[in-house]
Tab-separated table of C-alpha atoms and ligand atoms in Angstrom:
chain	number	residue	atom	x	y	z
T	1	UNK	CA	16.092	-14.572	-14.082
T	2	UNK	CA	18.744	-12.011	-14.915
T	3	UNK	CA	18.835	-8.481	-13.585
T	4	UNK	CA	20.204	-5.437	-15.379
T	5	UNK	CA	21.431	-2.033	-14.253
T	6	UNK	CA	19.021	0.777	-15.006
T	7	UNK	CA	22.081	2.762	-16.135
T	8	UNK	CA	23.138	0.137	-18.660
T	9	UNK	CA	20.882	-2.675	-19.936
T	10	UNK	CA	23.957	-4.706	-20.953
T	11	UNK	CA	25.269	-4.869	-17.387
T	12	UNK	CA	23.580	-8.071	-16.215
T	13	UNK	CA	23.898	-10.377	-13.208
T	14	UNK	CA	21.953	-13.218	-11.601
T	15	UNK	CA	19.736	-12.858	-8.540
T	16	UNK	CA	22.391	-13.797	-5.993
T	17	UNK	CA	24.838	-11.192	-7.267
T	18	UNK	CA	22.156	-8.499	-7.462
T	19	UNK	CA	21.023	-9.283	-3.921
T	20	UNK	CA	24.474	-9.417	-2.329
T	21	UNK	CA	25.871	-6.377	-4.119
T	22	UNK	CA	22.775	-4.118	-3.801
T	23	UNK	CA	23.760	-1.674	-6.568
T	24	UNK	CA	25.289	-2.402	-9.974
T	25	UNK	CA	28.993	-1.525	-10.359
T	26	UNK	CA	27.945	1.525	-12.391
T	27	UNK	CA	25.793	2.738	-9.487
T	28	UNK	CA	22.514	1.792	-11.198
T	29	UNK	CA	19.518	0.121	-9.572
T	30	UNK	CA	18.948	-3.480	-10.588
T	31	UNK	CA	15.698	-4.494	-12.284
T	32	UNK	CA	14.536	-7.925	-13.514
T	33	UNK	CA	15.023	-8.323	-17.276
T	34	UNK	CA	11.508	-9.641	-17.707
T	35	UNK	CA	8.514	-10.621	-15.608
T	36	UNK	CA	6.402	-13.766	-15.786
T	37	UNK	CA	2.815	-13.176	-16.880
T	38	UNK	CA	0.045	-15.332	-15.399
T	39	UNK	CA	-3.292	-16.056	-17.066
T	40	UNK	CA	-6.697	-16.376	-15.392
T	41	UNK	CA	-6.447	-20.112	-14.682
T	42	UNK	CA	-3.075	-19.812	-13.064
T	43	UNK	CA	-4.155	-16.785	-11.031
T	44	UNK	CA	-7.077	-18.775	-9.667
T	45	UNK	CA	-4.828	-21.712	-8.862
T	46	UNK	CA	-2.271	-19.509	-7.063
T	47	UNK	CA	-4.986	-17.608	-5.221
T	48	UNK	CA	-6.328	-20.868	-3.824
T	49	UNK	CA	-2.977	-21.572	-2.155
T	50	UNK	CA	-2.031	-20.208	1.254
T	51	UNK	CA	-0.113	-16.930	0.901
T	52	UNK	CA	3.308	-18.422	1.706
T	53	UNK	CA	2.868	-21.128	-0.951
T	54	UNK	CA	1.845	-18.549	-3.548
T	55	UNK	CA	4.912	-16.478	-2.568
T	56	UNK	CA	7.160	-19.522	-2.973
T	57	UNK	CA	5.749	-20.141	-6.459
T	58	UNK	CA	6.245	-16.525	-7.533
T	59	UNK	CA	9.747	-16.314	-6.072
T	60	UNK	CA	10.814	-19.199	-8.331
T	61	UNK	CA	10.828	-16.774	-11.264
T	62	UNK	CA	13.045	-14.223	-9.518
T	63	UNK	CA	15.853	-16.291	-7.992
T	64	UNK	CA	18.605	-18.387	-9.575
T	65	UNK	CA	19.689	-22.031	-9.416
T	66	UNK	CA	21.138	-21.591	-5.923
T	67	UNK	CA	17.576	-22.102	-4.681
T	68	UNK	CA	15.560	-25.268	-5.225
T	69	UNK	CA	11.749	-25.326	-5.188
T	70	UNK	CA	11.978	-27.028	-1.829
T	71	UNK	CA	14.298	-24.269	-0.487
T	72	UNK	CA	11.777	-21.638	-1.567
T	73	UNK	CA	8.807	-23.452	-0.073
T	74	UNK	CA	10.579	-23.820	3.272
T	75	UNK	CA	11.925	-20.279	3.192
T	76	UNK	CA	8.537	-18.673	2.477
T	77	UNK	CA	6.667	-20.863	4.966
T	78	UNK	CA	9.165	-19.810	7.618
T	79	UNK	CA	9.183	-16.107	6.620
T	80	UNK	CA	5.403	-15.768	6.315
T	81	UNK	CA	4.116	-17.454	9.450
T	82	UNK	CA	1.810	-14.573	10.422
T	83	UNK	CA	-1.590	-13.454	9.119
T	84	UNK	CA	-2.330	-10.808	6.479
T	85	UNK	CA	-5.995	-9.882	6.961
T	86	UNK	CA	-8.042	-8.121	4.309
T	87	UNK	CA	-10.716	-6.567	6.469
T	88	UNK	CA	-13.382	-3.855	6.534
T	89	UNK	CA	-13.163	-1.014	9.036
T	90	UNK	CA	-15.783	-2.917	11.013
T	91	UNK	CA	-13.451	-5.914	11.159
T	92	UNK	CA	-15.254	-8.180	8.664
T	93	UNK	CA	-12.774	-10.342	6.776
T	94	UNK	CA	-12.930	-10.545	3.016
T	95	UNK	CA	-13.436	-14.145	2.188
T	96	UNK	CA	-14.231	-15.557	-1.249
T	97	UNK	CA	-16.656	-18.073	0.247
T	98	UNK	CA	-18.802	-15.465	1.986
T	99	UNK	CA	-18.331	-12.187	0.200
T	100	UNK	CA	-19.296	-9.153	2.264
T	101	UNK	CA	-21.384	-6.527	0.566
T	102	UNK	CA	-18.847	-3.808	1.387
T	103	UNK	CA	-16.437	-2.437	-1.192
T	104	UNK	CA	-13.836	-0.912	1.099
T	105	UNK	CA	-11.051	-2.928	2.703
T	106	UNK	CA	-7.849	-2.504	4.646
T	107	UNK	CA	-4.960	-4.829	3.843
T	108	UNK	CA	-3.277	-5.122	7.231
T	109	UNK	CA	0.390	-5.776	6.572
T	110	UNK	CA	1.481	-5.124	10.158
T	111	UNK	CA	1.101	-8.506	11.819
T	112	UNK	CA	4.767	-9.521	11.445
T	113	UNK	CA	7.339	-9.417	14.246
T	114	UNK	CA	8.122	-5.680	13.991
T	115	UNK	CA	4.537	-4.647	13.229
T	116	UNK	CA	5.176	-2.935	9.893
T	117	UNK	CA	4.888	-4.120	6.290
T	118	UNK	CA	8.683	-4.005	6.009
T	119	UNK	CA	8.733	-7.483	7.610
T	120	UNK	CA	7.439	-9.004	4.355
T	121	UNK	CA	10.517	-7.917	2.429
T	122	UNK	CA	13.036	-8.081	5.279
T	123	UNK	CA	12.220	-11.676	6.224
T	124	UNK	CA	12.463	-12.882	2.618
T	125	UNK	CA	15.723	-10.988	2.211
T	126	UNK	CA	17.207	-12.251	5.483
T	127	UNK	CA	16.499	-15.842	4.570
T	128	UNK	CA	17.737	-15.610	0.973
T	129	UNK	CA	20.969	-13.857	2.042
T	130	UNK	CA	21.551	-16.380	4.805
T	131	UNK	CA	20.919	-19.275	2.385
T	132	UNK	CA	23.562	-17.917	0.009
T	133	UNK	CA	26.188	-17.023	2.620
T	134	UNK	CA	25.871	-20.337	4.429
T	135	UNK	CA	26.883	-22.074	1.182
T	136	UNK	CA	29.942	-19.906	0.654
T	137	UNK	CA	32.682	-18.463	2.804
T	138	UNK	CA	31.510	-14.929	2.136
T	139	UNK	CA	30.324	-12.488	4.766
T	140	UNK	CA	28.421	-9.216	4.576
T	141	UNK	CA	28.097	-6.022	6.586
T	142	UNK	CA	24.679	-4.486	6.160
T	143	UNK	CA	24.375	-0.737	6.556
T	144	UNK	CA	20.776	0.352	6.769
T	145	UNK	CA	19.518	3.908	7.093
T	146	UNK	CA	16.092	3.988	8.670
T	147	UNK	CA	13.347	6.503	9.268
T	148	UNK	CA	11.974	4.015	11.798
T	149	UNK	CA	10.496	0.815	10.422
T	150	UNK	CA	13.127	-0.550	8.040
T	151	UNK	CA	15.830	-0.785	10.706
T	152	UNK	CA	13.698	-2.845	13.064
T	153	UNK	CA	12.504	-5.188	10.335
T	154	UNK	CA	16.005	-5.732	8.927
T	155	UNK	CA	17.558	-6.110	12.383
T	156	UNK	CA	14.982	-8.731	13.398
T	157	UNK	CA	15.259	-10.573	10.086
T	158	UNK	CA	19.073	-10.855	10.351
T	159	UNK	CA	19.392	-11.213	14.123
T	160	UNK	CA	21.902	-13.973	14.950
T	161	UNK	CA	22.320	-15.070	11.321
T	162	UNK	CA	25.923	-16.199	10.765
T	163	UNK	CA	28.069	-14.309	8.262
T	164	UNK	CA	26.156	-11.035	8.589
T	165	UNK	CA	26.624	-7.925	10.732
T	166	UNK	CA	23.925	-5.241	10.699
T	167	UNK	CA	24.448	-1.568	11.518
T	168	UNK	CA	21.235	0.419	11.753
T	169	UNK	CA	21.591	4.182	11.338
T	170	UNK	CA	18.622	6.178	12.601
T	171	UNK	CA	18.144	9.913	13.193
T	172	UNK	CA	18.680	10.670	16.888
T	173	UNK	CA	15.349	12.093	18.043
T	174	UNK	CA	13.741	11.493	14.646
T	175	UNK	CA	11.896	8.211	15.243
T	176	UNK	CA	9.058	7.360	17.626
T	177	UNK	CA	9.913	6.294	21.171
T	178	UNK	CA	8.515	2.811	20.559
T	179	UNK	CA	10.697	2.540	17.450
T	180	UNK	CA	13.769	3.549	19.495
T	181	UNK	CA	13.071	0.635	21.840
T	182	UNK	CA	12.638	-1.726	18.890
T	183	UNK	CA	15.905	-0.595	17.322
T	184	UNK	CA	18.022	-0.580	20.466
T	185	UNK	CA	16.760	-3.775	22.101
T	186	UNK	CA	18.535	-6.058	19.609
T	187	UNK	CA	22.071	-4.886	20.443
T	188	UNK	CA	24.287	-6.075	23.263
T	189	UNK	CA	26.413	-8.925	22.009
T	190	UNK	CA	24.386	-9.707	18.932
T	191	UNK	CA	25.310	-9.053	15.307
T	192	UNK	CA	22.868	-6.102	15.164
T	193	UNK	CA	23.977	-2.622	16.323
T	194	UNK	CA	21.861	0.534	16.489
T	195	UNK	CA	23.575	3.856	15.763
T	196	UNK	CA	21.799	7.105	16.660
T	197	UNK	CA	23.075	9.668	14.165
T	198	UNK	CA	23.065	13.305	15.247
T	199	UNK	CA	21.202	14.451	12.151
T	200	UNK	CA	18.138	13.795	10.003
T	201	UNK	CA	17.131	10.686	8.060
T	202	UNK	CA	18.636	12.335	4.977
T	203	UNK	CA	21.959	12.564	6.848
T	204	UNK	CA	21.740	8.837	7.675
T	205	UNK	CA	20.996	7.959	4.064
T	206	UNK	CA	23.774	10.253	2.790
T	207	UNK	CA	26.271	8.654	5.175
T	208	UNK	CA	25.341	5.153	4.015
T	209	UNK	CA	25.734	6.272	0.399
T	210	UNK	CA	29.147	7.765	1.177
T	211	UNK	CA	30.257	4.507	2.766
T	212	UNK	CA	29.208	2.531	-0.312
T	213	UNK	CA	30.907	5.018	-2.626
T	214	UNK	CA	34.164	4.653	-0.650
T	215	UNK	CA	35.781	1.759	-2.522
T	216	UNK	CA	38.184	0.831	0.296
T	217	UNK	CA	35.562	0.801	2.971
T	218	UNK	CA	33.048	-0.976	0.794
T	219	UNK	CA	35.394	-3.813	-0.140
T	220	UNK	CA	37.071	-4.162	3.264
T	221	UNK	CA	33.739	-4.631	5.051
T	222	UNK	CA	31.810	-6.285	2.176
T	223	UNK	CA	29.089	-3.708	2.526
T	224	UNK	CA	25.572	-4.540	1.462
T	225	UNK	CA	22.433	-2.387	1.490
T	226	UNK	CA	19.132	-3.556	2.889
T	227	UNK	CA	17.324	-0.379	1.865
T	228	UNK	CA	14.911	-0.552	-1.003
T	229	UNK	CA	17.660	0.276	-3.489
T	230	UNK	CA	18.291	-3.473	-3.137
T	231	UNK	CA	16.056	-5.309	-5.594
T	232	UNK	CA	15.769	-8.118	-3.011
T	233	UNK	CA	13.652	-5.753	-0.914
T	234	UNK	CA	11.292	-4.856	-3.731
T	235	UNK	CA	10.537	-8.261	-5.288
T	236	UNK	CA	8.839	-9.803	-2.201
T	237	UNK	CA	6.650	-6.734	-1.915
T	238	UNK	CA	4.903	-7.831	-5.106
T	239	UNK	CA	3.744	-11.085	-3.508
T	240	UNK	CA	1.072	-9.685	-1.186
T	241	UNK	CA	-0.447	-7.533	-3.927
T	242	UNK	CA	-0.579	-10.531	-6.194
T	243	UNK	CA	-2.226	-12.822	-3.672
T	244	UNK	CA	-4.615	-10.307	-2.063
T	245	UNK	CA	-5.860	-8.965	-5.406
T	246	UNK	CA	-6.723	-12.493	-6.523
T	247	UNK	CA	-8.708	-12.934	-3.279
T	248	UNK	CA	-10.563	-9.667	-3.836
T	249	UNK	CA	-11.277	-10.510	-7.476
T	250	UNK	CA	-12.676	-13.915	-6.526
T	251	UNK	CA	-15.040	-12.271	-4.041
T	252	UNK	CA	-16.089	-9.436	-6.366
T	253	UNK	CA	-15.437	-10.562	-9.955
T	254	UNK	CA	-17.151	-7.616	-11.595
T	255	UNK	CA	-15.450	-4.807	-9.771
T	256	UNK	CA	-12.063	-3.364	-10.765
T	257	UNK	CA	-9.573	-3.121	-7.900
T	258	UNK	CA	-7.700	-0.060	-6.664
T	259	UNK	CA	-5.022	-0.043	-3.941
T	260	UNK	CA	-3.975	3.055	-2.039
T	261	UNK	CA	-0.393	2.972	-0.781
T	262	UNK	CA	1.097	5.307	1.829
T	263	UNK	CA	4.364	6.083	0.049
T	264	UNK	CA	7.857	7.365	0.757
T	265	UNK	CA	10.697	5.660	-1.103
T	266	UNK	CA	8.103	4.047	-3.418
T	267	UNK	CA	9.346	0.500	-2.823
T	268	UNK	CA	5.886	-0.653	-1.822
T	269	UNK	CA	4.299	0.902	-4.920
T	270	UNK	CA	7.016	-0.636	-7.108
T	271	UNK	CA	6.111	-4.052	-5.652
T	272	UNK	CA	2.455	-3.414	-6.519
T	273	UNK	CA	3.293	-2.370	-10.067
T	274	UNK	CA	5.392	-5.513	-10.536
T	275	UNK	CA	2.449	-7.659	-9.363
T	276	UNK	CA	0.170	-5.869	-11.819
T	277	UNK	CA	2.603	-6.535	-14.666
T	278	UNK	CA	2.603	-10.215	-13.706
T	279	UNK	CA	-1.141	-10.279	-14.372
T	280	UNK	CA	-2.523	-9.546	-10.892
T	281	UNK	CA	-6.062	-8.177	-11.372
T	282	UNK	CA	-5.280	-4.626	-10.213
T	283	UNK	CA	-6.778	-1.729	-12.110
T	284	UNK	CA	-5.203	1.237	-10.390
T	285	UNK	CA	-2.920	2.465	-7.639
T	286	UNK	CA	-3.237	5.593	-5.568
T	287	UNK	CA	0.073	6.933	-4.221
T	288	UNK	CA	-0.454	8.778	-0.948
T	289	UNK	CA	2.181	11.223	0.319
T	290	UNK	CA	2.528	13.489	3.340
T	291	UNK	CA	4.086	16.960	2.909
T	292	UNK	CA	7.059	15.210	1.293
T	293	UNK	CA	5.305	14.819	-2.023
T	294	UNK	CA	7.693	14.907	-4.985
T	295	UNK	CA	6.018	11.823	-6.496
T	296	UNK	CA	2.465	13.119	-6.125
T	297	UNK	CA	3.649	16.397	-7.667
T	298	UNK	CA	5.138	14.446	-10.524
T	299	UNK	CA	1.886	12.563	-11.164
T	300	UNK	CA	-0.069	15.804	-11.130
T	301	UNK	CA	2.305	18.023	-13.113
T	302	UNK	CA	4.791	15.835	-14.991
T	303	UNK	CA	7.639	17.627	-13.194
T	304	UNK	CA	9.864	15.623	-10.869
T	305	UNK	CA	11.651	17.769	-8.297
T	306	UNK	CA	13.453	15.939	-5.486
T	307	UNK	CA	13.921	18.115	-2.411
T	308	UNK	CA	15.159	17.924	1.187
T	309	UNK	CA	12.698	16.078	3.423
T	310	UNK	CA	10.682	17.773	6.156
T	311	UNK	CA	9.624	15.975	9.364
T	312	UNK	CA	5.970	14.922	9.632
T	313	UNK	CA	3.693	12.775	11.749
T	314	UNK	CA	3.969	9.908	9.247
T	315	UNK	CA	7.753	9.823	9.589
T	316	UNK	CA	8.406	6.660	7.577
T	317	UNK	CA	7.299	8.633	4.533
T	318	UNK	CA	9.537	11.663	5.123
T	319	UNK	CA	11.461	11.130	1.916
T	320	UNK	CA	12.400	13.959	-0.410
T	321	UNK	CA	14.063	11.865	-3.110
T	322	UNK	CA	12.371	8.487	-3.471
T	323	UNK	CA	14.848	5.689	-4.204
T	324	UNK	CA	12.550	3.740	-6.444
T	325	UNK	CA	11.428	6.498	-8.780
T	326	UNK	CA	13.752	5.257	-11.572
T	327	UNK	CA	12.302	1.744	-11.226
T	328	UNK	CA	8.779	3.079	-11.695
T	329	UNK	CA	9.840	4.978	-14.810
T	330	UNK	CA	11.425	1.815	-16.191
T	331	UNK	CA	8.299	-0.287	-15.566
T	332	UNK	CA	6.439	2.117	-17.882
T	333	UNK	CA	9.285	2.725	-20.371
T	334	UNK	CA	9.416	6.363	-19.237
T	335	UNK	CA	5.929	6.984	-20.631
T	336	UNK	CA	4.307	9.612	-18.394
T	337	UNK	CA	0.787	9.085	-19.699
T	338	UNK	CA	1.095	5.320	-19.182
T	339	UNK	CA	2.099	5.990	-15.572
T	340	UNK	CA	-0.822	8.340	-14.920
T	341	UNK	CA	-3.254	5.884	-16.542
T	342	UNK	CA	-2.422	3.544	-13.666
T	343	UNK	CA	-1.306	5.799	-10.802
T	344	UNK	CA	-3.034	8.759	-9.167
T	345	UNK	CA	-1.557	10.766	-6.326
T	346	UNK	CA	-2.770	12.787	-3.342
T	347	UNK	CA	-0.873	14.422	-0.496
T	348	UNK	CA	-1.906	15.602	2.960
T	349	UNK	CA	-0.786	17.826	5.800
T	350	UNK	CA	-0.312	16.573	9.351
T	351	UNK	CA	-3.443	18.474	10.408
T	352	UNK	CA	-5.501	16.517	7.856
T	353	UNK	CA	-3.887	13.266	8.944
T	354	UNK	CA	-4.693	13.910	12.602
T	355	UNK	CA	-8.284	14.790	11.813
T	356	UNK	CA	-8.764	11.678	9.702
T	357	UNK	CA	-7.176	9.365	12.235
T	358	UNK	CA	-9.443	10.772	14.949
T	359	UNK	CA	-12.512	10.534	12.713
T	360	UNK	CA	-12.040	6.899	11.716
T	361	UNK	CA	-11.400	6.057	15.347
T	362	UNK	CA	-14.523	7.797	16.703
T	363	UNK	CA	-16.919	7.045	13.799
T	364	UNK	CA	-15.730	3.624	12.726
T	365	UNK	CA	-13.946	2.460	15.858
T	366	UNK	CA	-10.910	1.593	13.716
T	367	UNK	CA	-7.533	2.863	14.851
T	368	UNK	CA	-4.984	3.404	12.082
T	369	UNK	CA	-1.373	4.543	12.189
T	370	UNK	CA	-0.665	7.998	10.712
T	371	UNK	CA	0.737	6.499	7.475
T	372	UNK	CA	-2.347	4.378	6.947
T	373	UNK	CA	-4.522	7.426	7.622
T	374	UNK	CA	-2.778	9.243	4.752
T	375	UNK	CA	-3.447	6.265	2.475
T	376	UNK	CA	-7.075	6.002	3.548
T	377	UNK	CA	-7.750	9.688	2.883
T	378	UNK	CA	-6.204	9.375	-0.563
T	379	UNK	CA	-8.416	6.420	-1.396
T	380	UNK	CA	-11.538	8.329	-0.374
T	381	UNK	CA	-10.509	11.313	-2.473
T	382	UNK	CA	-9.767	9.060	-5.413
T	383	UNK	CA	-13.175	7.348	-5.074
T	384	UNK	CA	-14.878	10.724	-5.106
T	385	UNK	CA	-13.096	11.676	-8.322
T	386	UNK	CA	-14.539	8.756	-10.328
T	387	UNK	CA	-17.905	7.202	-11.214
T	388	UNK	CA	-16.394	3.739	-11.441
T	389	UNK	CA	-17.352	1.344	-8.651
T	390	UNK	CA	-14.085	-0.114	-7.360
T	391	UNK	CA	-13.110	-2.635	-4.741
T	392	UNK	CA	-11.039	-0.213	-2.695
T	393	UNK	CA	-8.112	-1.477	-0.661
T	394	UNK	CA	-6.018	0.728	1.619
T	395	UNK	CA	-2.649	-0.769	2.406
T	396	UNK	CA	-2.068	-0.476	6.140
T	397	UNK	CA	1.680	-0.227	6.557
T	398	UNK	CA	2.126	-0.209	10.348
T	399	UNK	CA	0.405	-1.005	13.621
T	400	UNK	CA	-0.867	2.185	15.327
T	401	UNK	CA	0.930	1.309	18.587
T	402	UNK	CA	4.277	1.796	16.851
T	403	UNK	CA	3.466	5.504	17.013
T	404	UNK	CA	2.063	5.335	20.513
T	405	UNK	CA	2.764	8.847	21.815
T	406	UNK	CA	1.566	10.520	18.629
T	407	UNK	CA	-1.568	8.391	18.269
T	408	UNK	CA	-2.536	8.652	21.944
T	409	UNK	CA	-2.234	12.399	21.752
T	410	UNK	CA	-4.521	12.504	18.723
T	411	UNK	CA	-7.285	10.271	20.053
T	412	UNK	CA	-6.762	11.254	23.715
T	413	UNK	CA	-7.034	7.658	24.851
T	414	UNK	CA	-4.472	5.080	25.821
T	415	UNK	CA	-3.615	2.504	23.189
T	416	UNK	CA	-2.897	-1.021	24.413
T	417	UNK	CA	0.636	-2.155	23.589
T	418	UNK	CA	0.993	-5.458	21.716
T	419	UNK	CA	3.203	-7.837	23.709
T	420	UNK	CA	5.918	-7.744	21.024
T	421	UNK	CA	6.349	-4.029	21.660
T	422	UNK	CA	6.132	-4.358	25.430
T	423	UNK	CA	8.971	-6.900	25.248
T	424	UNK	CA	11.173	-4.375	23.391
T	425	UNK	CA	10.410	-1.680	25.943
T	426	UNK	CA	11.285	-4.007	28.824
T	427	UNK	CA	14.548	-5.216	27.232
T	428	UNK	CA	17.878	-3.473	27.910
T	429	UNK	CA	18.693	-0.773	25.405
T	430	UNK	CA	22.005	-0.514	23.511
T	431	UNK	CA	22.897	2.287	21.154
T	432	UNK	CA	25.885	4.214	19.948
T	433	UNK	CA	25.539	7.951	19.300
T	434	UNK	CA	27.511	9.231	16.327
T	435	UNK	CA	28.143	12.361	14.276
T	436	UNK	CA	27.260	11.872	10.589
T	437	UNK	CA	30.845	11.494	9.366
T	438	UNK	CA	32.466	8.707	7.419
T	439	UNK	CA	35.455	8.655	9.790
T	440	UNK	CA	33.222	8.022	12.817
T	441	UNK	CA	31.354	5.263	10.993
T	442	UNK	CA	34.540	3.582	9.823
T	443	UNK	CA	35.988	3.610	13.333
T	444	UNK	CA	32.817	2.003	14.703
T	445	UNK	CA	32.752	-0.695	11.992
T	446	UNK	CA	36.377	-1.558	12.743
T	447	UNK	CA	35.757	-1.669	16.486
T	448	UNK	CA	32.861	-4.077	15.992
T	449	UNK	CA	34.338	-6.646	13.630
O	501	PLP	C1	8.436	2.378	4.889
O	501	PLP	C2	7.066	2.821	5.229
O	501	PLP	C3	6.254	3.493	4.304
O	501	PLP	C4	6.767	3.907	2.948
O	501	PLP	O1	7.026	2.812	2.110
O	501	PLP	P1	7.922	3.004	0.791
O	501	PLP	O2	8.101	1.650	0.244
O	501	PLP	O3	9.205	3.632	1.242
O	501	PLP	O4	7.166	3.909	-0.127
O	501	PLP	C5	4.959	3.797	4.664
O	501	PLP	N1	4.479	3.500	5.884
O	501	PLP	C6	5.228	2.869	6.808
O	501	PLP	C7	4.639	2.593	8.135
O	501	PLP	C8	6.543	2.493	6.511
O	501	PLP	O5	7.285	1.867	7.428
């Protein structure tokens, strides 16, 4: 599979180059030149495999000859060694053998090591990058700006991998206290360093962009991005849509499927749209935003207006200029009506999110994180807007305990901490506080070679 720059279709590279360089030399985002398309028989065959085996099969089409089938099978089995339940609010699993009568499901993508869906992409990326670097004498320095979840997932996925250093830039005071522990507990003498930037997430992202744009700095440190501008982050996010939609279709063959996705940089939605283009039986997507809703505005008005982000309760979605918007346009050849045939959008205030989170907890005894609550509300509003009877799947992007203080305050009860999070809280914390300037970043990179 070749990848091209969205700025210039003639600028093409293989998977390894696209992955290790993040952006095309002309600054464009990489996209696959084509996508495989699977028919009904093949969908059924892939759906009958365990998820990691299905992922290995799909990844074959996206990588290059530096990966054998055996490499991909081992890599995916190792990356995806945790469950991915498709469950009702009451905790009944969707299972093709014993279909439940319900039509509303949660796809829980938060059972990986850092308890957010970002693990799916980060673990695939970490293993593919490590595979490539271990067969060359190249090294990489990963700069990753995070609003909370990406940094932890990338740090964990690359922790102690040879040939890679990771610098995580997060807004000082702008992520949850549990997330701070996750980010700062990997440091010490490892190859992963957490940097608390005195500024917002936008400042972190702007600083990373400046570093990449600085030719000297970029080439001296072999900088690489692990944010969703990197196509290696987006591709694996198609795998769980592909596999889970086949499961849902097998259980309920006559119902069309809609997914609701709590969205920020739109990488998760882009993964879903790629799965759909590969033939996954998905009818529609609902994009759910918080107050940072340039994409929902676009779907509803046709006008796209990026803007500075504002802080909200669902902080991983506090994005004013979604990275992956150009990829979504390209998947639909810039055809607005084609996009709105497939995607609907809804946005919510923090007050609505709090109310919904409390309601699903008290009425349904299901505790969701604030991001998932936004997605769940959007799915309910979408369902009310149509007469069609869908299998409705809300994508749950993080474990509620990642936002412990916020969630406990909303439900006024204590939330038990999963042991993975307790371990981070108990571990020593290492961070470096920095002003958002290129000079400060450069000095720190040099000091930590
Ligand atoms: C990253 C993240 C999102 C937003 O995903 P995008 O791919 O940026 O749209 C939503 N919820 C949580 C919990 C996240 O970590």
